[in-house]
Amino acid sequence: MAAHSLPKTPVTLLGLGAMGTALARTWLAAGHPLTVWNRTAARAEPLAAEGAAVAATAAEAVAASPLVVVCLLDDASVEAALDTAVLTGKDVVNLTTTTPSQARARAAWAEARGARYLDGGIMAVPPTIGVPEAGGYVFYSGDQALFDTHAPALAVPAATRYVGTDPGHAALHDVALLSAMYGMFAGTAHAFALIREEDVAPAALAPLLTEWLTAMAAPHIAQTADRLTSGDYTTNVVSNLGMQTAGTPTFLTTAADQGVSPELLTPYFALMRRRLAEGDPKEDLTGVVDLLLR
Ligand code: FVH
């Protein structure tokens, strides 16, 4: 039998919020028998019309399929939903955003109930689910045999990236990337605030910001990783810590002159000053990473 005509793995999905509904539609479109459950039953109605079986309870939904995907609000809602379900022999894939320690505890919790467990961190938003060209993907970590068994079904909504057997590592990667994203959002908020009262259109600044951040990001990230690996923070430094710290009053004074709060910049500048006081002015900014670990 050709691979494309093999029977598709039945999937149970708990959670029909914005993300769960997007996931559900991709499995239905790919021909997977799909059973869904949602706390608020009305949210399942459109999917029933599209071919999903709707379970009355989470326990009934879990019983319906070997592969149980959970996409709920938070870890507490996962525990509430799975509380009375029989997990023995099930493959549980939890795509709910949690902390790494919650993911590890949830893995132990599921395994103690006889399930295999895989955790996931979704690096996509609902409109990009089922749209491969949008570039979204899901980090997975935990039981590798489960991942290997269900890789084709898991790849239906978005590309997959397996990051190891530690069930906390998908969440760790997810939170690391999103934390970096919020730092970038903070910088762009400050930049837009600086021009807000001037005769500079936000739409004119936007492409300049995009171009600059894109040009800076790749070399900065790669060099930081190389220096953290080698422990050498001073060789071939282009813009050193001493020079950059000396420049910080320019940014703070400009913010004050523009009537902009410096509160998004000052934490990072304080770390630069501390590193300069304790370290070597010829370093780059990598030493800030070490300061954060104290
Ligand atoms: N939407 C996004 O942009 C992001 C993209 C990255 C990944 N996140 C995470 O995905 C999880 C689900 O997010 P969502 O967008 O589907 O969230 P909501 O639309 O708010 O739906 C929440 C669902 O959770 C159910 N729920 C909440 N509390 C409970 C509970 N105590 N017991 C059972 N179910 C619960 C809720 O049910 P209802 O309110 O419809 O009855 C929804 O099904 C999330 O971890 C994101 O961080 C999304």
Short mmCIF file of C-alpha atoms and ligand atoms in Angstrom, two decimals:
data_model
loop_
_atom_site.label_atom_id
_atom_site.label_comp_id
_atom_site.label_asym_id
_atom_site.label_seq_id
_atom_site.Cartn_x
_atom_site.Cartn_y
_atom_site.Cartn_z
CA MET A 1 0.00 0.00 0.00
CA ALA A 2 1.37 3.44 -0.90
CA ALA A 3 2.31 5.62 2.10
CA HIS A 4 -0.29 8.25 1.17
CA SER A 5 -3.08 5.67 1.27
CA LEU A 6 -2.16 4.16 4.67
CA PRO A 7 -4.85 4.66 7.31
CA LYS A 8 -4.24 7.89 9.20
CA THR A 9 -3.68 7.78 12.96
CA PRO A 10 -6.82 8.68 14.89
CA VAL A 11 -6.19 11.83 16.93
CA THR A 12 -7.94 13.15 20.01
CA LEU A 13 -7.63 16.85 20.68
CA LEU A 14 -8.48 18.45 24.02
CA GLY A 15 -8.93 22.20 23.75
CA LEU A 16 -10.67 24.19 21.02
CA GLY A 17 -9.44 27.68 21.70
CA ALA A 18 -7.94 29.70 18.87
CA MET A 19 -4.94 27.39 18.59
CA GLY A 20 -6.77 24.11 19.19
CA THR A 21 -9.34 24.93 16.53
CA ALA A 22 -6.59 25.71 14.00
CA LEU A 23 -4.82 22.44 14.82
CA ALA A 24 -8.07 20.49 14.53
CA ARG A 25 -8.80 21.75 11.04
CA THR A 26 -5.43 20.60 9.73
CA TRP A 27 -5.90 17.03 10.98
CA LEU A 28 -9.39 16.91 9.52
CA ALA A 29 -8.12 18.24 6.19
CA ALA A 30 -5.35 15.62 6.18
CA GLY A 31 -7.85 12.82 6.71
CA HIS A 32 -7.08 11.90 10.31
CA PRO A 33 -10.10 10.63 12.25
CA LEU A 34 -10.44 13.34 14.89
CA THR A 35 -12.21 13.34 18.23
CA VAL A 36 -12.43 16.69 20.00
CA TRP A 37 -13.43 17.90 23.43
CA ASN A 38 -13.73 21.40 24.81
CA ARG A 39 -14.88 22.59 28.25
CA THR A 40 -17.35 24.95 26.56
CA ALA A 41 -19.13 22.51 24.27
CA ALA A 42 -20.42 25.12 21.81
CA ARG A 43 -16.88 25.66 20.49
CA ALA A 44 -16.92 22.12 19.08
CA GLU A 45 -19.99 22.64 16.93
CA PRO A 46 -18.28 24.03 13.79
CA LEU A 47 -15.78 21.17 13.89
CA ALA A 48 -18.55 18.60 14.22
CA ALA A 49 -20.00 20.04 11.01
CA GLU A 50 -16.57 19.59 9.40
CA GLY A 51 -16.32 15.92 10.37
CA ALA A 52 -14.92 15.73 13.90
CA ALA A 53 -16.41 13.42 16.48
CA VAL A 54 -17.31 15.40 19.59
CA ALA A 55 -16.85 13.76 22.98
CA ALA A 56 -19.03 14.75 25.90
CA THR A 57 -16.17 14.51 28.39
CA ALA A 58 -12.40 14.70 28.26
CA ALA A 59 -12.19 11.12 29.55
CA GLU A 60 -14.40 9.93 26.66
CA ALA A 61 -12.23 11.84 24.19
CA VAL A 62 -9.03 10.32 25.58
CA ALA A 63 -10.51 6.84 25.28
CA ALA A 64 -11.24 7.39 21.57
CA SER A 65 -7.69 7.56 20.13
CA PRO A 66 -4.16 6.28 20.79
CA LEU A 67 -2.73 9.77 20.23
CA VAL A 68 -4.05 12.44 22.60
CA VAL A 69 -3.05 16.04 21.88
CA VAL A 70 -3.73 18.64 24.56
CA CYS A 71 -3.82 22.38 23.79
CA LEU A 72 -5.33 24.20 26.74
CA LEU A 73 -4.76 27.50 28.46
CA ASP A 74 -2.20 26.47 31.06
CA ASP A 75 -0.88 23.58 33.13
CA ALA A 76 -3.70 23.81 35.68
CA SER A 77 -6.28 23.38 32.91
CA VAL A 78 -4.39 20.32 31.61
CA GLU A 79 -4.56 18.69 35.04
CA ALA A 80 -8.25 19.59 35.37
CA ALA A 81 -9.08 18.14 31.95
CA LEU A 82 -7.09 14.91 32.30
CA ASP A 83 -7.94 14.31 35.93
CA THR A 84 -10.48 11.55 35.39
CA ALA A 85 -9.16 10.20 32.05
CA VAL A 86 -7.61 6.74 31.80
CA LEU A 87 -4.15 7.35 30.34
CA THR A 88 -2.82 3.78 30.37
CA GLY A 89 -1.31 3.00 26.97
CA LYS A 90 -1.98 6.48 25.59
CA ASP A 91 0.49 8.73 23.81
CA VAL A 92 -0.03 12.18 25.30
CA VAL A 93 1.33 15.23 23.45
CA ASN A 94 0.92 18.42 25.44
CA LEU A 95 1.11 21.59 23.34
CA THR A 96 -0.03 23.85 26.18
CA THR A 97 2.49 26.59 26.97
CA THR A 98 4.05 25.89 30.37
CA THR A 99 7.34 26.33 32.19
CA PRO A 100 10.06 23.68 31.79
CA SER A 101 9.53 22.47 35.34
CA GLN A 102 5.76 22.19 34.80
CA ALA A 103 6.47 20.15 31.64
CA ARG A 104 8.81 17.80 33.53
CA ALA A 105 6.29 17.36 36.33
CA ARG A 106 3.48 16.77 33.83
CA ALA A 107 5.60 14.12 32.07
CA ALA A 108 6.19 12.29 35.35
CA TRP A 109 2.48 12.65 36.17
CA ALA A 110 1.40 11.17 32.81
CA GLU A 111 4.00 8.40 32.87
CA ALA A 112 2.92 7.40 36.39
CA ARG A 113 -0.55 6.91 34.87
CA GLY A 114 0.79 4.57 32.18
CA ALA A 115 1.12 7.04 29.27
CA ARG A 116 4.05 8.00 27.08
CA TYR A 117 4.54 11.79 27.13
CA LEU A 118 5.84 14.37 24.71
CA ASP A 119 5.82 18.09 25.41
CA GLY A 120 5.52 20.76 22.74
CA GLY A 121 6.16 24.48 22.37
CA ILE A 122 4.32 26.06 19.46
CA MET A 123 6.36 28.65 17.55
CA ALA A 124 3.44 29.80 15.42
CA VAL A 125 0.17 31.67 15.69
CA PRO A 126 -3.21 30.21 14.72
CA PRO A 127 -3.38 31.73 11.19
CA THR A 128 -0.02 30.12 10.31
CA ILE A 129 -1.04 26.62 11.43
CA GLY A 130 -1.36 24.44 8.33
CA VAL A 131 0.50 27.02 6.24
CA PRO A 132 4.02 25.56 5.79
CA GLU A 133 5.29 28.58 3.87
CA ALA A 134 4.64 30.77 6.94
CA GLY A 135 7.60 29.09 8.63
CA GLY A 136 5.95 28.15 11.93
CA TYR A 137 7.00 25.02 13.75
CA VAL A 138 6.64 23.17 17.03
CA PHE A 139 9.45 22.24 19.43
CA TYR A 140 9.00 18.75 20.85
CA SER A 141 10.83 17.04 23.70
CA GLY A 142 10.33 13.97 25.81
CA ASP A 143 9.64 10.39 24.75
CA GLN A 144 11.54 9.89 21.50
CA ALA A 145 9.75 6.66 20.58
CA LEU A 146 6.43 8.51 20.83
CA PHE A 147 7.79 11.29 18.63
CA ASP A 148 9.09 8.81 16.05
CA THR A 149 5.83 6.84 16.02
CA HIS A 150 3.66 9.91 15.48
CA ALA A 151 6.01 12.15 13.50
CA PRO A 152 3.77 12.11 10.36
CA ALA A 153 0.65 13.12 12.32
CA LEU A 154 2.53 15.72 14.36
CA ALA A 155 3.91 17.26 11.17
CA VAL A 156 0.44 17.96 9.79
CA PRO A 157 -0.26 21.30 11.57
CA ALA A 158 3.31 22.65 11.47
CA ALA A 159 6.90 21.52 10.99
CA THR A 160 8.46 19.65 13.91
CA ARG A 161 11.74 20.19 15.78
CA TYR A 162 12.62 17.49 18.32
CA VAL A 163 15.01 18.91 20.92
CA GLY A 164 15.73 15.93 23.13
CA THR A 165 14.45 13.51 25.70
CA ASP A 166 14.20 16.01 28.58
CA PRO A 167 10.47 16.85 28.58
CA GLY A 168 11.29 20.35 29.81
CA HIS A 169 13.40 21.28 26.80
CA ALA A 170 10.60 22.11 24.37
CA ALA A 171 9.24 24.64 26.89
CA LEU A 172 12.77 25.89 27.59
CA HIS A 173 13.39 26.56 23.88
CA ASP A 174 9.93 28.12 23.53
CA VAL A 175 10.43 30.48 26.48
CA ALA A 176 13.99 31.35 25.41
CA LEU A 177 12.87 32.40 21.92
CA LEU A 178 9.84 34.29 23.19
CA SER A 179 11.94 36.06 25.84
CA ALA A 180 14.31 37.25 23.12
CA MET A 181 11.28 38.37 21.13
CA TYR A 182 10.01 40.49 24.04
CA GLY A 183 13.42 42.13 24.33
CA MET A 184 13.15 43.06 20.67
CA PHE A 185 9.59 44.31 21.17
CA ALA A 186 10.84 46.46 24.08
CA GLY A 187 13.53 48.02 21.88
CA THR A 188 11.10 48.76 19.08
CA ALA A 189 8.60 50.29 21.54
CA HIS A 190 11.33 52.65 22.79
CA ALA A 191 12.37 53.54 19.23
CA PHE A 192 8.79 54.39 18.19
CA ALA A 193 8.33 56.44 21.38
CA LEU A 194 11.41 58.51 20.51
CA ILE A 195 9.91 59.66 17.21
CA ARG A 196 6.30 59.84 18.39
CA GLU A 197 6.22 63.61 18.94
CA GLU A 198 8.45 64.43 15.96
CA ASP A 199 7.79 64.89 12.29
CA VAL A 200 8.88 61.34 11.54
CA ALA A 201 6.18 58.95 10.44
CA PRO A 202 6.06 55.56 12.19
CA ALA A 203 5.68 54.02 8.74
CA ALA A 204 8.95 55.67 7.68
CA LEU A 205 10.82 54.36 10.72
CA ALA A 206 9.39 50.85 10.40
CA PRO A 207 11.45 49.56 7.44
CA LEU A 208 14.58 51.15 8.89
CA LEU A 209 14.04 49.32 12.17
CA THR A 210 13.41 46.05 10.39
CA GLU A 211 16.50 46.43 8.23
CA TRP A 212 18.71 47.38 11.21
CA LEU A 213 17.50 44.66 13.56
CA THR A 214 17.76 42.05 10.81
CA ALA A 215 21.35 43.11 10.06
CA MET A 216 22.35 43.16 13.74
CA ALA A 217 20.62 40.02 14.95
CA ALA A 218 22.41 37.23 13.11
CA PRO A 219 26.03 38.30 13.79
CA HIS A 220 25.27 39.31 17.39
CA ILE A 221 23.55 36.02 18.19
CA ALA A 222 26.21 33.90 16.45
CA GLN A 223 29.10 35.75 18.13
CA THR A 224 27.50 35.52 21.57
CA ALA A 225 27.06 31.76 21.13
CA ASP A 226 30.68 31.37 19.95
CA ARG A 227 32.03 33.40 22.89
CA LEU A 228 29.91 31.55 25.46
CA THR A 229 31.28 28.31 24.01
CA SER A 230 34.93 29.39 23.90
CA GLY A 231 34.95 31.59 27.00
CA ASP A 232 36.86 34.21 24.99
CA TYR A 233 35.01 37.53 25.22
CA THR A 234 37.78 39.81 23.97
CA THR A 235 39.28 38.53 20.70
CA ASN A 236 38.23 40.38 17.54
CA VAL A 237 35.71 42.55 19.36
CA VAL A 238 34.38 45.26 17.05
CA SER A 239 32.29 47.35 19.47
CA ASN A 240 33.67 46.89 22.95
CA LEU A 241 31.97 47.16 26.33
CA GLY A 242 33.95 50.24 27.38
CA MET A 243 32.95 52.21 24.27
CA GLN A 244 29.34 51.05 24.37
CA THR A 245 28.94 51.84 28.08
CA ALA A 246 30.42 55.30 27.52
CA GLY A 247 27.72 55.82 24.91
CA THR A 248 24.77 55.01 27.17
CA PRO A 249 24.27 58.62 28.44
CA THR A 250 23.56 59.62 24.84
CA PHE A 251 20.59 57.25 24.77
CA LEU A 252 19.34 58.28 28.21
CA THR A 253 19.69 62.00 27.50
CA THR A 254 17.93 61.62 24.15
CA ALA A 255 15.09 59.77 25.86
CA ALA A 256 14.80 62.55 28.46
CA ASP A 257 14.90 65.24 25.77
CA GLN A 258 12.14 63.46 23.83
CA GLY A 259 10.00 63.04 26.94
CA VAL A 260 10.38 59.25 26.77
CA SER A 261 10.73 57.04 29.83
CA PRO A 262 14.06 55.18 29.84
CA GLU A 263 12.56 52.25 31.76
CA LEU A 264 12.97 49.75 28.92
CA LEU A 265 16.66 50.64 28.43
CA THR A 266 17.95 51.14 31.96
CA PRO A 267 18.00 47.47 33.10
CA TYR A 268 20.29 46.50 30.23
CA PHE A 269 22.50 49.55 30.65
CA ALA A 270 22.84 48.80 34.38
CA LEU A 271 24.09 45.32 33.53
CA MET A 272 26.60 46.76 31.04
CA ARG A 273 27.92 49.11 33.74
CA ARG A 274 28.20 46.29 36.29
CA ARG A 275 30.07 44.11 33.82
CA LEU A 276 32.41 46.97 33.00
CA ALA A 277 33.09 47.53 36.72
CA GLU A 278 33.86 43.83 37.22
CA GLY A 279 35.27 42.86 33.82
CA ASP A 280 37.40 44.08 30.93
CA PRO A 281 36.47 47.10 28.78
CA LYS A 282 37.81 45.23 25.73
CA GLU A 283 35.09 42.55 26.04
CA ASP A 284 31.97 42.60 23.92
CA LEU A 285 28.53 42.36 25.59
CA THR A 286 28.63 38.59 26.19
CA GLY A 287 29.52 39.07 29.87
CA VAL A 288 25.98 40.31 30.51
CA VAL A 289 24.82 36.70 30.09
CA ASP A 290 27.05 35.63 32.98
CA LEU A 291 25.79 38.46 35.16
CA LEU A 292 22.22 37.29 34.69
CA LEU A 293 23.10 33.89 36.15
CA ARG A 294 24.12 35.33 39.51
N1 FVH B 1 -2.89 31.72 20.24
C1 FVH B 1 -1.60 32.02 20.15
O1 FVH B 1 -1.20 32.94 19.46
C2 FVH B 1 -0.55 31.23 20.90
C3 FVH B 1 0.54 30.72 19.97
C4 FVH B 1 1.58 29.90 20.69
C5 FVH B 1 0.96 28.85 21.59
N2 FVH B 1 -0.06 29.43 22.44
C6 FVH B 1 -0.50 28.54 23.52
O2 FVH B 1 -1.46 27.57 23.08
C7 FVH B 1 -2.32 27.25 24.17
C8 FVH B 1 -3.76 27.45 23.73
O3 FVH B 1 -3.88 28.76 23.27
P1 FVH B 1 -5.21 29.29 22.57
O4 FVH B 1 -4.82 30.39 21.65
O5 FVH B 1 -5.98 28.18 21.99
O6 FVH B 1 -5.96 29.89 23.86
P2 FVH B 1 -7.50 30.26 24.05
O7 FVH B 1 -8.12 30.65 22.75
O8 FVH B 1 -7.56 31.23 25.18
O9 FVH B 1 -8.16 28.86 24.51
C9 FVH B 1 -7.90 28.30 25.78
C10 FVH B 1 -8.44 26.91 25.84
O10 FVH B 1 -8.22 26.37 27.15
C11 FVH B 1 -9.50 25.95 27.68
N3 FVH B 1 -9.48 26.06 29.12
C12 FVH B 1 -9.12 27.13 29.87
N4 FVH B 1 -9.21 26.84 31.18
C13 FVH B 1 -9.64 25.55 31.26
C14 FVH B 1 -9.93 24.67 32.34
N5 FVH B 1 -9.77 25.05 33.61
N6 FVH B 1 -10.33 23.41 32.07
C15 FVH B 1 -10.47 23.00 30.78
N7 FVH B 1 -10.24 23.81 29.69
C16 FVH B 1 -9.82 25.05 29.95
C17 FVH B 1 -10.50 26.84 27.01
O11 FVH B 1 -11.77 26.25 27.11
P3 FVH B 1 -13.12 27.18 27.05
O12 FVH B 1 -12.78 28.50 27.73
O13 FVH B 1 -13.42 27.33 25.59
O14 FVH B 1 -14.11 26.39 27.78
C18 FVH B 1 -9.94 26.85 25.57
O15 FVH B 1 -10.25 25.66 24.93
C19 FVH B 1 -1.93 28.18 25.34
O16 FVH B 1 -1.11 27.46 26.25
C20 FVH B 1 -1.16 29.28 24.65
O17 FVH B 1 -0.21 29.89 25.50
C21 FVH B 1 -1.14 30.08 21.70
#
